[in-house]
Short mmCIF file of N, CA and C in Angstrom, two decimals:
data_model
loop_
_atom_site.label_atom_id
_atom_site.label_comp_id
_atom_site.label_asym_id
_atom_site.label_seq_id
_atom_site.Cartn_x
_atom_site.Cartn_y
_atom_site.Cartn_z
N UNK F 1 280.88 -37.59 16.50
CA UNK F 1 280.69 -36.18 16.71
C UNK F 1 281.42 -35.43 15.61
N UNK F 2 280.79 -34.42 15.05
CA UNK F 2 281.37 -33.62 13.97
C UNK F 2 281.76 -32.24 14.48
N UNK F 3 282.95 -31.81 14.12
CA UNK F 3 283.41 -30.47 14.45
C UNK F 3 283.72 -29.73 13.17
N UNK F 4 283.13 -28.58 12.99
CA UNK F 4 283.41 -27.74 11.83
C UNK F 4 284.88 -27.29 11.93
N UNK F 5 285.71 -27.59 10.94
CA UNK F 5 287.13 -27.21 10.99
C UNK F 5 287.34 -25.71 11.22
N UNK F 6 286.45 -24.87 10.68
CA UNK F 6 286.59 -23.42 10.87
C UNK F 6 286.37 -23.04 12.33
N UNK F 7 285.41 -23.69 12.98
CA UNK F 7 285.15 -23.40 14.39
C UNK F 7 286.32 -23.87 15.24
N UNK F 8 286.82 -25.08 14.97
CA UNK F 8 287.94 -25.61 15.73
C UNK F 8 289.16 -24.70 15.58
N UNK F 9 289.46 -24.28 14.37
CA UNK F 9 290.60 -23.38 14.15
C UNK F 9 290.38 -22.05 14.84
N UNK F 10 289.17 -21.53 14.81
CA UNK F 10 288.87 -20.27 15.47
C UNK F 10 289.06 -20.36 16.98
N UNK F 11 288.59 -21.43 17.57
CA UNK F 11 288.75 -21.62 19.02
C UNK F 11 290.22 -21.73 19.37
N UNK F 12 290.97 -22.50 18.59
CA UNK F 12 292.41 -22.64 18.85
C UNK F 12 293.12 -21.30 18.71
N UNK F 13 292.80 -20.54 17.67
CA UNK F 13 293.46 -19.27 17.39
C UNK F 13 293.13 -18.22 18.46
N UNK F 14 291.91 -18.22 18.97
CA UNK F 14 291.48 -17.18 19.89
C UNK F 14 291.74 -17.49 21.35
N UNK F 15 291.61 -18.74 21.74
CA UNK F 15 291.67 -19.07 23.16
C UNK F 15 292.97 -19.74 23.59
N UNK F 16 293.66 -20.38 22.69
CA UNK F 16 294.86 -21.12 23.06
C UNK F 16 296.09 -20.52 22.40
N UNK F 17 296.31 -19.24 22.66
CA UNK F 17 297.46 -18.55 22.12
C UNK F 17 298.31 -18.00 23.25
N UNK F 18 299.53 -17.72 22.96
CA UNK F 18 300.45 -17.13 23.93
C UNK F 18 299.93 -15.78 24.41
N UNK F 19 299.34 -15.01 23.49
CA UNK F 19 298.85 -13.67 23.82
C UNK F 19 297.74 -13.74 24.88
N UNK F 20 296.82 -14.70 24.76
CA UNK F 20 295.75 -14.83 25.74
C UNK F 20 296.31 -15.05 27.13
N UNK F 21 297.22 -15.96 27.26
CA UNK F 21 297.82 -16.24 28.56
C UNK F 21 298.56 -15.04 29.13
N UNK F 22 299.28 -14.33 28.27
CA UNK F 22 300.02 -13.14 28.72
C UNK F 22 299.08 -12.06 29.23
N UNK F 23 297.99 -11.80 28.50
CA UNK F 23 297.06 -10.75 28.91
C UNK F 23 296.34 -11.10 30.21
N UNK F 24 295.94 -12.36 30.36
CA UNK F 24 295.28 -12.77 31.59
C UNK F 24 296.25 -12.70 32.76
N UNK F 25 297.49 -13.09 32.55
CA UNK F 25 298.50 -13.00 33.61
C UNK F 25 298.72 -11.55 34.04
N UNK F 26 298.75 -10.63 33.07
CA UNK F 26 298.93 -9.20 33.37
C UNK F 26 297.79 -8.65 34.22
N UNK F 27 296.57 -9.04 33.91
CA UNK F 27 295.40 -8.47 34.57
C UNK F 27 294.99 -9.21 35.83
N UNK F 28 295.42 -10.45 35.99
CA UNK F 28 294.99 -11.26 37.12
C UNK F 28 293.64 -11.90 36.83
N UNK F 29 293.15 -12.68 37.78
CA UNK F 29 291.90 -13.42 37.57
C UNK F 29 290.76 -12.98 38.48
N UNK F 30 290.99 -12.00 39.36
CA UNK F 30 289.92 -11.58 40.27
C UNK F 30 288.68 -11.09 39.51
N UNK F 31 288.89 -10.29 38.46
CA UNK F 31 287.77 -9.77 37.69
C UNK F 31 287.00 -10.87 36.98
N UNK F 32 287.73 -11.84 36.45
CA UNK F 32 287.08 -12.97 35.76
C UNK F 32 286.25 -13.77 36.75
N UNK F 33 286.83 -14.04 37.92
CA UNK F 33 286.11 -14.81 38.94
C UNK F 33 284.84 -14.09 39.38
N UNK F 34 284.91 -12.78 39.57
CA UNK F 34 283.74 -12.01 39.98
C UNK F 34 282.66 -12.04 38.88
N UNK F 35 283.09 -11.90 37.62
CA UNK F 35 282.13 -11.91 36.51
C UNK F 35 281.47 -13.28 36.34
N UNK F 36 282.20 -14.34 36.64
CA UNK F 36 281.67 -15.69 36.45
C UNK F 36 280.72 -16.11 37.57
N UNK F 37 280.68 -15.36 38.65
CA UNK F 37 279.83 -15.72 39.78
C UNK F 37 278.37 -15.92 39.36
N UNK F 38 277.87 -15.07 38.50
CA UNK F 38 276.48 -15.16 38.04
C UNK F 38 276.36 -15.57 36.58
N UNK F 39 277.40 -16.21 36.05
CA UNK F 39 277.43 -16.60 34.64
C UNK F 39 276.39 -17.66 34.33
N UNK F 40 275.72 -17.48 33.22
CA UNK F 40 274.80 -18.49 32.71
C UNK F 40 275.11 -18.68 31.23
N UNK F 41 275.34 -19.91 30.81
CA UNK F 41 275.70 -20.19 29.42
C UNK F 41 274.57 -19.80 28.48
N UNK F 42 274.92 -19.11 27.41
CA UNK F 42 273.97 -18.73 26.38
C UNK F 42 274.62 -19.04 25.04
N UNK F 43 274.11 -20.03 24.35
CA UNK F 43 274.68 -20.45 23.08
C UNK F 43 274.29 -19.49 21.97
N UNK F 44 275.24 -19.16 21.08
CA UNK F 44 274.92 -18.30 19.94
C UNK F 44 274.06 -19.05 18.92
N UNK F 45 273.37 -18.31 18.05
CA UNK F 45 272.50 -18.96 17.05
C UNK F 45 273.27 -19.91 16.13
N UNK F 46 274.49 -19.53 15.74
CA UNK F 46 275.32 -20.37 14.88
C UNK F 46 276.66 -20.62 15.58
N UNK F 47 277.19 -21.85 15.53
CA UNK F 47 278.45 -22.15 16.21
C UNK F 47 279.60 -21.23 15.80
N UNK F 48 279.66 -20.81 14.55
CA UNK F 48 280.74 -19.95 14.09
C UNK F 48 280.73 -18.60 14.81
N UNK F 49 279.55 -18.18 15.30
CA UNK F 49 279.44 -16.91 16.01
C UNK F 49 280.24 -16.90 17.32
N UNK F 50 280.53 -18.06 17.86
CA UNK F 50 281.24 -18.12 19.14
C UNK F 50 282.74 -17.84 19.01
N UNK F 51 283.26 -17.75 17.81
CA UNK F 51 284.69 -17.49 17.65
C UNK F 51 284.97 -16.13 17.01
N UNK F 52 283.95 -15.30 16.91
CA UNK F 52 284.17 -13.96 16.41
C UNK F 52 284.90 -13.16 17.47
N UNK F 53 285.97 -12.50 17.07
CA UNK F 53 286.79 -11.74 18.02
C UNK F 53 286.38 -10.28 18.02
N UNK F 54 286.67 -9.58 19.07
CA UNK F 54 286.29 -8.19 19.20
C UNK F 54 287.40 -7.24 18.80
N UNK F 55 287.20 -6.00 19.15
CA UNK F 55 288.16 -4.96 18.86
C UNK F 55 287.65 -3.63 19.38
N UNK F 56 288.40 -2.58 19.09
CA UNK F 56 288.04 -1.24 19.56
C UNK F 56 288.15 -0.26 18.41
N UNK F 57 287.13 0.55 18.25
CA UNK F 57 287.15 1.59 17.23
C UNK F 57 286.74 2.91 17.87
N UNK F 58 287.41 3.97 17.45
CA UNK F 58 287.07 5.32 17.91
C UNK F 58 286.75 6.15 16.67
N UNK F 59 285.62 6.83 16.70
CA UNK F 59 285.19 7.67 15.58
C UNK F 59 285.16 9.13 15.99
N UNK F 60 285.48 9.97 15.05
CA UNK F 60 285.28 11.42 15.18
C UNK F 60 284.30 11.78 14.08
N UNK F 61 283.02 11.91 14.45
CA UNK F 61 281.99 12.06 13.44
C UNK F 61 281.89 10.76 12.65
N UNK F 62 282.04 10.85 11.33
CA UNK F 62 281.98 9.66 10.48
C UNK F 62 283.36 9.10 10.19
N UNK F 63 284.40 9.75 10.68
CA UNK F 63 285.77 9.31 10.41
C UNK F 63 286.28 8.40 11.53
N UNK F 64 286.78 7.23 11.14
CA UNK F 64 287.39 6.34 12.12
C UNK F 64 288.82 6.83 12.38
N UNK F 65 289.11 7.17 13.63
CA UNK F 65 290.43 7.71 13.96
C UNK F 65 291.30 6.68 14.67
N UNK F 66 290.71 5.55 15.07
CA UNK F 66 291.47 4.51 15.74
C UNK F 66 290.76 3.18 15.52
N UNK F 67 291.53 2.16 15.16
CA UNK F 67 290.99 0.81 15.02
C UNK F 67 292.04 -0.17 15.48
N UNK F 68 291.63 -1.06 16.36
CA UNK F 68 292.51 -2.13 16.80
C UNK F 68 291.69 -3.39 16.92
N UNK F 69 292.09 -4.41 16.20
CA UNK F 69 291.42 -5.70 16.27
C UNK F 69 292.10 -6.55 17.33
N UNK F 70 291.31 -7.15 18.21
CA UNK F 70 291.87 -8.02 19.23
C UNK F 70 292.51 -9.23 18.57
N UNK F 71 293.73 -9.53 18.96
CA UNK F 71 294.44 -10.67 18.40
C UNK F 71 293.97 -11.98 19.02
N UNK F 72 293.54 -11.92 20.27
CA UNK F 72 293.12 -13.12 20.99
C UNK F 72 292.22 -12.70 22.15
N UNK F 73 291.66 -13.67 22.82
CA UNK F 73 290.85 -13.40 23.99
C UNK F 73 291.68 -12.66 25.04
N UNK F 74 291.12 -11.63 25.63
CA UNK F 74 291.74 -10.81 26.66
C UNK F 74 292.81 -9.87 26.12
N UNK F 75 292.96 -9.78 24.80
CA UNK F 75 293.95 -8.89 24.19
C UNK F 75 293.24 -7.61 23.78
N UNK F 76 292.98 -6.76 24.74
CA UNK F 76 292.22 -5.54 24.50
C UNK F 76 293.14 -4.38 24.12
N UNK F 77 292.57 -3.37 23.52
CA UNK F 77 293.32 -2.16 23.16
C UNK F 77 293.84 -1.49 24.42
N UNK F 78 295.07 -0.99 24.37
CA UNK F 78 295.58 -0.24 25.53
C UNK F 78 294.71 0.99 25.77
N UNK F 79 294.21 1.15 26.97
CA UNK F 79 293.27 2.24 27.26
C UNK F 79 293.89 3.60 27.00
N UNK F 80 295.22 3.72 27.19
CA UNK F 80 295.87 5.01 26.94
C UNK F 80 295.74 5.38 25.46
N UNK F 81 295.89 4.39 24.58
CA UNK F 81 295.76 4.63 23.14
C UNK F 81 294.34 5.04 22.77
N UNK F 82 293.37 4.39 23.39
CA UNK F 82 291.96 4.69 23.11
C UNK F 82 291.63 6.10 23.57
N UNK F 83 292.05 6.46 24.77
CA UNK F 83 291.80 7.81 25.28
C UNK F 83 292.47 8.87 24.41
N UNK F 84 293.70 8.61 24.00
CA UNK F 84 294.41 9.55 23.15
C UNK F 84 293.68 9.73 21.82
N UNK F 85 293.23 8.63 21.23
CA UNK F 85 292.50 8.69 19.96
C UNK F 85 291.20 9.48 20.12
N UNK F 86 290.59 9.37 21.30
CA UNK F 86 289.34 10.06 21.57
C UNK F 86 289.55 11.52 21.97
N UNK F 87 290.82 11.89 22.11
CA UNK F 87 291.12 13.27 22.48
C UNK F 87 290.94 13.55 23.95
N UNK F 88 291.00 12.50 24.75
CA UNK F 88 290.85 12.64 26.19
C UNK F 88 292.21 12.39 26.82
N UNK F 89 292.65 13.27 27.68
CA UNK F 89 293.95 13.10 28.33
C UNK F 89 293.93 11.96 29.32
N UNK F 90 294.94 11.11 29.25
CA UNK F 90 295.06 10.00 30.20
C UNK F 90 295.65 10.52 31.50
N UNK F 91 295.04 10.13 32.61
CA UNK F 91 295.53 10.60 33.92
C UNK F 91 296.57 9.66 34.46
#
């Protein structure tokens, strides 16, 4: 069996990090369990596509006023920061 070293490194970097465990512990697993209830595996066209990480960007017109790249799985932008960048008061 052959594993592309870039894919293996990407999976290790994104899914097996201290940050991933910390974020999941903070949020709990109820949401994940509910989302997985109807989960059906869908493979990406290219294996490397499965290790692309997400992030959050806020734009004001054509100007990007906030950018945060997710460091690992479940490491999302703090919603208070996103709302502030969008000019919306956090309640």
